[in-house]
Tab-separated table of C-alpha atoms in Angstrom:
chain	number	residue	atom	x	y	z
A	1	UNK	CA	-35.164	-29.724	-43.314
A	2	UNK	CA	-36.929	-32.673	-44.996
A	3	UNK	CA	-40.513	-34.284	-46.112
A	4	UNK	CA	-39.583	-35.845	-42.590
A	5	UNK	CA	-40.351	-33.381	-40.414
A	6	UNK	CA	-43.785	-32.793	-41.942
A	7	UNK	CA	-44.229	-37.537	-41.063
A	8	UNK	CA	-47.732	-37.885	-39.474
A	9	UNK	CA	-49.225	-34.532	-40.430
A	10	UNK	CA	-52.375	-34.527	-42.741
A	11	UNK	CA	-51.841	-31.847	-45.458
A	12	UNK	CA	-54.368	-30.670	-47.912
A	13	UNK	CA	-53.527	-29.555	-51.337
A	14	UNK	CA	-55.506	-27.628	-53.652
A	15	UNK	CA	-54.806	-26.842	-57.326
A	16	UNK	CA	-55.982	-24.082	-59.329
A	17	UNK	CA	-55.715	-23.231	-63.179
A	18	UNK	CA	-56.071	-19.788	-63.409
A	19	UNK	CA	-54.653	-19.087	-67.190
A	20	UNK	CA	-51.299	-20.414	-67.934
A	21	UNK	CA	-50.523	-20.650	-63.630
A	22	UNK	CA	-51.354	-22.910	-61.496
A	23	UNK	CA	-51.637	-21.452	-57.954
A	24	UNK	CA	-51.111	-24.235	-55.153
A	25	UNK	CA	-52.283	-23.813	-51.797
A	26	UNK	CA	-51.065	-26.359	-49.106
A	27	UNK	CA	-52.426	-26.626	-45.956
A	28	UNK	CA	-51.130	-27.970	-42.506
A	29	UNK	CA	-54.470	-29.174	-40.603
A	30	UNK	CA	-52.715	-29.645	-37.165
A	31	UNK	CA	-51.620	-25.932	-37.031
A	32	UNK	CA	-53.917	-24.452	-39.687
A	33	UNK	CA	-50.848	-23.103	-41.407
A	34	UNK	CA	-51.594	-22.008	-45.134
A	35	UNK	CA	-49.196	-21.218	-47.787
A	36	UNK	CA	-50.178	-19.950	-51.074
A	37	UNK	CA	-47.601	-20.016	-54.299
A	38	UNK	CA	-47.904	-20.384	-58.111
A	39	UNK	CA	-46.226	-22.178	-61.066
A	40	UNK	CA	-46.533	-22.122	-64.987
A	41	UNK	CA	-49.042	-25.283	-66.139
A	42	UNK	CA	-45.888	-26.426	-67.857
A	43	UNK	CA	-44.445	-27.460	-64.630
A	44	UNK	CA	-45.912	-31.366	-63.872
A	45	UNK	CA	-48.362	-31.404	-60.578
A	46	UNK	CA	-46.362	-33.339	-58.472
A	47	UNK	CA	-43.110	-30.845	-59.013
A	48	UNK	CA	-45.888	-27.951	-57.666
A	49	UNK	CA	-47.050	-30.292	-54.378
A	50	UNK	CA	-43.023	-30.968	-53.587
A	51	UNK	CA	-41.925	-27.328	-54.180
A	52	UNK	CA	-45.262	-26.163	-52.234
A	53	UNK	CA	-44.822	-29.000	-49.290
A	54	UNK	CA	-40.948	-27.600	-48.973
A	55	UNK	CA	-42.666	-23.682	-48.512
A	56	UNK	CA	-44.771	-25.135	-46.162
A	57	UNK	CA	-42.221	-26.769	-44.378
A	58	UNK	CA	-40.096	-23.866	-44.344
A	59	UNK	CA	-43.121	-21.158	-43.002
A	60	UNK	CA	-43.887	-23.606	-40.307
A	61	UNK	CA	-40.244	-24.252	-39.177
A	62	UNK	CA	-39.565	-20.377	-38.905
A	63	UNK	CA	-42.963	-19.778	-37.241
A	64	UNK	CA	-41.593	-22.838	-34.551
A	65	UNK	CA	-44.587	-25.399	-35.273
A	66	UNK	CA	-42.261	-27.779	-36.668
């Protein structure tokens, strides 16, 4: 698996302080696939995006959208 297999797809990211976590929730717009997962606000933004864009990657893979 790789940021490959996710080429052409529109994904929205949202970021949310809540405390010292950050939750991250990415969405896939062509399949409407969410993923939800959280991080300490030590952790830089773009390290959150990657590690959430793999999740997503992996939950639409297993589901067979990928």
């Amino acid at each position: 698996m790789s940021n490959d297999d996710l080429q052409g797809r529109e994904v929205i990211f949202e970021f949310t302080q809540i405390g010292h976590i950050v939750k991250v929730t990415a969405m896939d717009v062509k399949s409407k696939t969410e993923i939800v997962m959280q991080g300490p606000t030590t952790v830089p933004q773009k390290m959150l995006e990657k590690n959430a864009l793999k999740k997503l990657e992996y939950v639409l893979s297993k589901n067979g959208l990928l």
